[in-house]
Short mmCIF file of C-alpha atoms in Angstrom, two decimals:
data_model
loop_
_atom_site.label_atom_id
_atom_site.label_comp_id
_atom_site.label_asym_id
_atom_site.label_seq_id
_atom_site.Cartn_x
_atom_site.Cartn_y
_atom_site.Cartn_z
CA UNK N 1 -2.39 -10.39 20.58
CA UNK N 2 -1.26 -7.72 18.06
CA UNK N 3 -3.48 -4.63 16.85
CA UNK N 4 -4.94 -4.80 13.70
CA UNK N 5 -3.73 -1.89 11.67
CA UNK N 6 -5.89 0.72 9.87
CA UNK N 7 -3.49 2.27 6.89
CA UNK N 8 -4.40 5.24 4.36
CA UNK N 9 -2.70 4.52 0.93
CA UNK N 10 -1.94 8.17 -0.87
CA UNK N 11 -1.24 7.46 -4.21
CA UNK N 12 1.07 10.29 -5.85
CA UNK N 13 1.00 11.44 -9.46
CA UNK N 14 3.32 14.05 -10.55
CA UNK N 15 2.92 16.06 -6.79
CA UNK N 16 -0.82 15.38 -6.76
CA UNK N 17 -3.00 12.77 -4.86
CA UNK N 18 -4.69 11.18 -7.36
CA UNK N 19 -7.80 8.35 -6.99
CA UNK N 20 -7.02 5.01 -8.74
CA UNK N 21 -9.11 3.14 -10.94
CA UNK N 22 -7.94 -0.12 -12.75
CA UNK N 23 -4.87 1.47 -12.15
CA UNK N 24 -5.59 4.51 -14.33
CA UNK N 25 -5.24 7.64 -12.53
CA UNK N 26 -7.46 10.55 -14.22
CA UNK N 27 -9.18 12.43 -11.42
CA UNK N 28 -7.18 14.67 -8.82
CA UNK N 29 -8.62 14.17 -5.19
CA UNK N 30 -5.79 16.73 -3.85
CA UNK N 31 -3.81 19.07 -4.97
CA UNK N 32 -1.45 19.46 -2.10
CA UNK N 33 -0.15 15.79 -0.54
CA UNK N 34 0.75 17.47 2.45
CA UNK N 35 -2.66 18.21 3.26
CA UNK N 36 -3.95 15.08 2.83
CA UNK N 37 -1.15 13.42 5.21
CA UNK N 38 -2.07 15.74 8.26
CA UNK N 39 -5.74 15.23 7.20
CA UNK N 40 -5.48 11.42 8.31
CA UNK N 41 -2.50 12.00 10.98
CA UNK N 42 -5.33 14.16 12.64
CA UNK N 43 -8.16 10.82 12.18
CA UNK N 44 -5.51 8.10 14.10
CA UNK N 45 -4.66 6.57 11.27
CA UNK N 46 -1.97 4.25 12.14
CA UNK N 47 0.84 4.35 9.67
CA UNK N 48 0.37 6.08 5.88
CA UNK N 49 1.69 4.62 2.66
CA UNK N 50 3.16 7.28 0.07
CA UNK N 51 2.72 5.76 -3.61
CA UNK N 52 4.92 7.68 -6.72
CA UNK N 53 2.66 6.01 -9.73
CA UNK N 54 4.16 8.62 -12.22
CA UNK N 55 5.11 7.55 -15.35
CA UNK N 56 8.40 9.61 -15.50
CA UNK N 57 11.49 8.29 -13.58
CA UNK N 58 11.75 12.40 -13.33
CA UNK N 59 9.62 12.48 -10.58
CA UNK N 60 12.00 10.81 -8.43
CA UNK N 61 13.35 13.78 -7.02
CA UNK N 62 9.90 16.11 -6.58
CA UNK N 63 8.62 12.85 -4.70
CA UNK N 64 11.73 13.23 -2.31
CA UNK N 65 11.18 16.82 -1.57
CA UNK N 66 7.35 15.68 -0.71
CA UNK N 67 8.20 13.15 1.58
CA UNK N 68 10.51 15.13 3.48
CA UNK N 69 8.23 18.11 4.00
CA UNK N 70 5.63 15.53 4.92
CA UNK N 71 7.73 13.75 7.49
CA UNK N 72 8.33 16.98 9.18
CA UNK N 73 4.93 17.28 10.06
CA UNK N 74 3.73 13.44 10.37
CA UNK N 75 5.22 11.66 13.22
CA UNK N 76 3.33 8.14 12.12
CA UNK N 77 4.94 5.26 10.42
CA UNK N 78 5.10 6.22 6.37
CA UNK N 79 6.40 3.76 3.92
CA UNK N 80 6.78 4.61 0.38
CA UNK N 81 7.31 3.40 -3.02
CA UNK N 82 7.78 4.01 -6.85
CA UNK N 83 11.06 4.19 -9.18
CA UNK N 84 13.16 2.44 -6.37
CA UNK N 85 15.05 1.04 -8.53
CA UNK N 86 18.71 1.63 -6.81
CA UNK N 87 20.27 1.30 -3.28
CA UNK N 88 21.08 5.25 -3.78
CA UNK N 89 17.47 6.32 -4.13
CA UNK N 90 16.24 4.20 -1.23
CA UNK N 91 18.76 5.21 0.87
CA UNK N 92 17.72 8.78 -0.10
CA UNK N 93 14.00 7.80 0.41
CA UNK N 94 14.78 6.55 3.58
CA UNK N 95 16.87 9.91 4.90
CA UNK N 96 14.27 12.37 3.53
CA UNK N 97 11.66 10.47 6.48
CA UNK N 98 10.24 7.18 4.88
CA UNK N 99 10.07 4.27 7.33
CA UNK N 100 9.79 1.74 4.86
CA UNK N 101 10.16 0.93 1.49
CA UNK N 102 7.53 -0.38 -1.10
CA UNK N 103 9.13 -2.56 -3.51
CA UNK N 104 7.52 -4.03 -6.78
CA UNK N 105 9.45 -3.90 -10.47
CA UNK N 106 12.63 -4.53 -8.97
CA UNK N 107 11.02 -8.10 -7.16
CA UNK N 108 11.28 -8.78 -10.81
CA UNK N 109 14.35 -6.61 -12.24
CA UNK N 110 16.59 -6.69 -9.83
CA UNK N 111 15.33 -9.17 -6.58
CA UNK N 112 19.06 -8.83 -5.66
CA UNK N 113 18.94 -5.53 -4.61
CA UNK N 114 15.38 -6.37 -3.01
CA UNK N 115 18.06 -8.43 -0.50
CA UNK N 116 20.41 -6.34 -0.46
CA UNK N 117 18.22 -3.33 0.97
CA UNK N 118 16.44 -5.93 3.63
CA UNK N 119 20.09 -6.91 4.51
CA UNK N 120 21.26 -3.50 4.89
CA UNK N 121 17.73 -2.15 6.80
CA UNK N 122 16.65 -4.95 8.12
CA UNK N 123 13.47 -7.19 6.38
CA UNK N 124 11.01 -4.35 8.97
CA UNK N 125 12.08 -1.99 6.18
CA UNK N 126 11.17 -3.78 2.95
CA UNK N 127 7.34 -3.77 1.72
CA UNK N 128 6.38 -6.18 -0.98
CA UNK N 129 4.08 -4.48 -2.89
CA UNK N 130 2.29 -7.20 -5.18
CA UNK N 131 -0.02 -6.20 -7.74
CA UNK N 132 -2.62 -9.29 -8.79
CA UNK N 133 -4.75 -9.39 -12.12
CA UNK N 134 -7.01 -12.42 -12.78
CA UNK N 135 -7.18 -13.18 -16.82
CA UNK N 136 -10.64 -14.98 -18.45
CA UNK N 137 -10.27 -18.42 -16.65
CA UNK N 138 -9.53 -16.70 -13.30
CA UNK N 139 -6.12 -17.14 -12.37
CA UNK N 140 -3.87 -14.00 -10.46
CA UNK N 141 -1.30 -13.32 -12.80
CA UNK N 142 1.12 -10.86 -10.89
CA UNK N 143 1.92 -8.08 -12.98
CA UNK N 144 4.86 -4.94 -12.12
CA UNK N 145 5.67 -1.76 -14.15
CA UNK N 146 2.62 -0.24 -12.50
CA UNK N 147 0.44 -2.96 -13.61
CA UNK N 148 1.75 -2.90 -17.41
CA UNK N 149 4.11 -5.89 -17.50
CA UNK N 150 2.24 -9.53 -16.67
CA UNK N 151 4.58 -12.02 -15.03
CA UNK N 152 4.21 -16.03 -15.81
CA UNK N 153 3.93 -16.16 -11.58
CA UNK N 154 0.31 -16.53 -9.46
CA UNK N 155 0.05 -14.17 -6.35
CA UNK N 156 0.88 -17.09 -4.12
CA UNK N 157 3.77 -17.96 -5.42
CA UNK N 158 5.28 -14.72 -5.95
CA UNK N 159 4.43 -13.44 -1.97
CA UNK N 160 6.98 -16.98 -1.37
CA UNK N 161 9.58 -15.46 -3.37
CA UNK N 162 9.22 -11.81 -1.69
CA UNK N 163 9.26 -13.24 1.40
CA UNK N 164 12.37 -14.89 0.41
CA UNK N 165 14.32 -12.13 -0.85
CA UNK N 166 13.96 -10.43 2.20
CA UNK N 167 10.55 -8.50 2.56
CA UNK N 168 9.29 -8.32 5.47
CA UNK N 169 5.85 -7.70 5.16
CA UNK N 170 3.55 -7.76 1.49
CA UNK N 171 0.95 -5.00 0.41
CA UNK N 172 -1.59 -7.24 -1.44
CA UNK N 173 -3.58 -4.77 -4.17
CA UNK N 174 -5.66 -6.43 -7.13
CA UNK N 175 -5.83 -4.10 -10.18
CA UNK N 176 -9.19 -5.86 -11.36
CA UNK N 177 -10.67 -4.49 -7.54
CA UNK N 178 -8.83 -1.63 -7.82
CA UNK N 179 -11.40 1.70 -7.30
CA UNK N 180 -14.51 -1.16 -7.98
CA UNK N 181 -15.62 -0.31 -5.01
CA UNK N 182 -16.45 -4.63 -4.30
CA UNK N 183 -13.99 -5.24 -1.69
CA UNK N 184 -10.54 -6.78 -1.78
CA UNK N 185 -9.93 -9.87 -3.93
CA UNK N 186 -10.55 -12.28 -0.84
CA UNK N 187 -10.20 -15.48 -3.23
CA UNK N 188 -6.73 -13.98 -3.90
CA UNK N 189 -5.77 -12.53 -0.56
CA UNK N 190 -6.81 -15.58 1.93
CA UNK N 191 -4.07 -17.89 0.39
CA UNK N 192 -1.21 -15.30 1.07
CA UNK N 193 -2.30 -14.61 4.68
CA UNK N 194 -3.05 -17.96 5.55
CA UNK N 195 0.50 -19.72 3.99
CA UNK N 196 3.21 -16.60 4.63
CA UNK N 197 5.34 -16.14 7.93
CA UNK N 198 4.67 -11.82 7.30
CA UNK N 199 2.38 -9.62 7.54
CA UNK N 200 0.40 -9.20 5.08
CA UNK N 201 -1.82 -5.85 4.45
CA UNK N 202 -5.27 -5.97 1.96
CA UNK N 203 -5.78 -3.20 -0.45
CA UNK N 204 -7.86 -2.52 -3.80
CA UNK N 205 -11.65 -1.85 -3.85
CA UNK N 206 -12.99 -0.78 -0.53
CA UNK N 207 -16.16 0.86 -0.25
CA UNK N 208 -17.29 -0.19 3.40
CA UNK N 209 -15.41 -0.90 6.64
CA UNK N 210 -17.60 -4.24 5.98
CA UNK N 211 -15.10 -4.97 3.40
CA UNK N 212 -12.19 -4.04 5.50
CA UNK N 213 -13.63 -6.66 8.70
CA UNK N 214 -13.42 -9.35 5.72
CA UNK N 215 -9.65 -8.60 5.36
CA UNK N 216 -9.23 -9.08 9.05
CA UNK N 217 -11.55 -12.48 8.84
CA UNK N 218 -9.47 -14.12 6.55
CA UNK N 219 -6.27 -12.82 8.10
CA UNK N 220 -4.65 -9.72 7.14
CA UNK N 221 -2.39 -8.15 9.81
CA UNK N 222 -3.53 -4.20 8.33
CA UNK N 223 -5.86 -3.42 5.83
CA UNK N 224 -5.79 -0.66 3.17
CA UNK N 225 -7.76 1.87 1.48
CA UNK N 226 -6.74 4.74 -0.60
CA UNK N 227 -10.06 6.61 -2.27
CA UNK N 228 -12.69 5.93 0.11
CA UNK N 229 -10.86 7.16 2.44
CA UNK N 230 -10.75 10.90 1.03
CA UNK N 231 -14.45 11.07 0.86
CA UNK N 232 -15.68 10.97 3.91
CA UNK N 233 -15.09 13.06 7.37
CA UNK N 234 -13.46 11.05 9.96
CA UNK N 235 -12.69 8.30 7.53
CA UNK N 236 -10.19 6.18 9.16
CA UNK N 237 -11.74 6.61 12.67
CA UNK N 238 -14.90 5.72 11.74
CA UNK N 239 -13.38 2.57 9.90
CA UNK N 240 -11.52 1.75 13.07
CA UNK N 241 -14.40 2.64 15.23
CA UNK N 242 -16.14 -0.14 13.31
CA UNK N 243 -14.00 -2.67 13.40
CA UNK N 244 -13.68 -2.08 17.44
CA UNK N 245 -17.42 -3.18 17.54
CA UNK N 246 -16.74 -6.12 15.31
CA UNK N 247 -14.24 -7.43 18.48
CA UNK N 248 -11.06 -6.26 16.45
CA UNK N 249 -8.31 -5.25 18.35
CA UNK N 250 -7.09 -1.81 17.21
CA UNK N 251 -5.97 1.39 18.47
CA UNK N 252 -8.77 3.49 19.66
CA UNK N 253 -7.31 6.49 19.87
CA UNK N 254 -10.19 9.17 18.79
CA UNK N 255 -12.30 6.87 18.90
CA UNK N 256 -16.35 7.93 17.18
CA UNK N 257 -19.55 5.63 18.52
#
């Protein structure tokens, strides 16, 4: 049987690592993203996800020189995304260090080049990132453009489509959960894992490794966290170290009792 993987989500904002909220970005947890990469490469994470959520196609380049300094000095699986919007930049992406590549406007403004890159990498390589927001009556609109642009397609039924273009694995995050600190959107997230042939990793709104064992429960191949993570020594250890107790199979390198 597989491990269960435990991944830190680093979300990027203009060079800083910034904590996420609804998807708004106001408070600065670091204010060098190298640090914070050998911070969890030292706690056994098992791979890190690099997330560019500036505004400004600009950054493009700045977020390159980052995530080649970074994979320098991590020697863990990193997959990144933001402004991929072009074989050239992904292909760039990929040479300055990323493993894989996190994919979301372009499922929706270009899915040809979302096959295109799987084709050329292989489908290991492409990341569907899906972003989920439920509107009054409850139904998971997907929405892209760093959660800005709502889609007439439910989470369900846009993980098919990723999965058809190519990706190889989908990075579930609800923007309602998002930094609520009330778990992942299980309602959402138990469909995808239970009717797709990939991975799938839960993200959005963790606050105890409680919340993470309920990702694993109802399926998830990894699960996610990006702010709870920063605030606490040990973070990802400890959250493996619980689910290890739970009977989940994960690497113990590390390992806290």
């Amino acid at each position: 049987m597989l491990k269960k993987r435990v991944i830190a989500v680093i979300i990027v904002c203009d060079g800083q690592v910034v904590q996420s909220v609804n998807f708004k970005h106001t408070n600065i947890v670091h204010y060098d993203v190298i640090h914070a990469v050998k911070v969890f490469a030292d706690w056994s994470v098992d791979e890190i996800i690099l997330l560019n959520v500036s505004r400004d196609i600009q950054s493009r380049m700045g977020f390159i020189d980052v995530l080649s300094e970074v994979s320098h000095q991590c020697f863990i699986p990193l997959t990144v995304g933001g402004w991929i919007t072009d074989s050239e930049y992904a292909h760039r992406l990929l040479r300055a260090g990323a493993d894989k590549l996190a994919v979301n406007t372009v499922l929706h403004s270009n899915p040809e080049l979302v096959t295109s890159l799987s084709q050329r990498y292989g489908k290991q390589c492409i990341v569907a990132s899906i972003d989920v927001k439920r509107d009054e009556v409850g139904t998971p609109w997907v929405h892209v453009d760093r959660g800005r642009l709502k889609l007439k397609f439910q989470a369900l039924e846009w993980a098919k489509r990723a999965e058809q273009l190519g990706a190889g694995e989908i990075l579930f995050n609800s923007i309602d959960h998002d930094g609520a600190r009330r778990g992942y959107d299980i309602k959402t997230l138990e469909p995808l894992c239970q009717s797709l042939q990939i991975p799938v990793i839960g993200f959005g709104g963790v606050l105890t490794w409680a919340h993470m064992y309920k990702g694993i429960e109802v399926g998830c191949d990894a699960v996610a966290a990006a702010n709870q993570f920063h605030y606490q020594e040990q973070s990802t250890r400890r959250a493996k170290s619980f689910l290890a107790d739970k009977g989940v199979l994960v690497r113990k390198e590390g390992r806290i009792l």
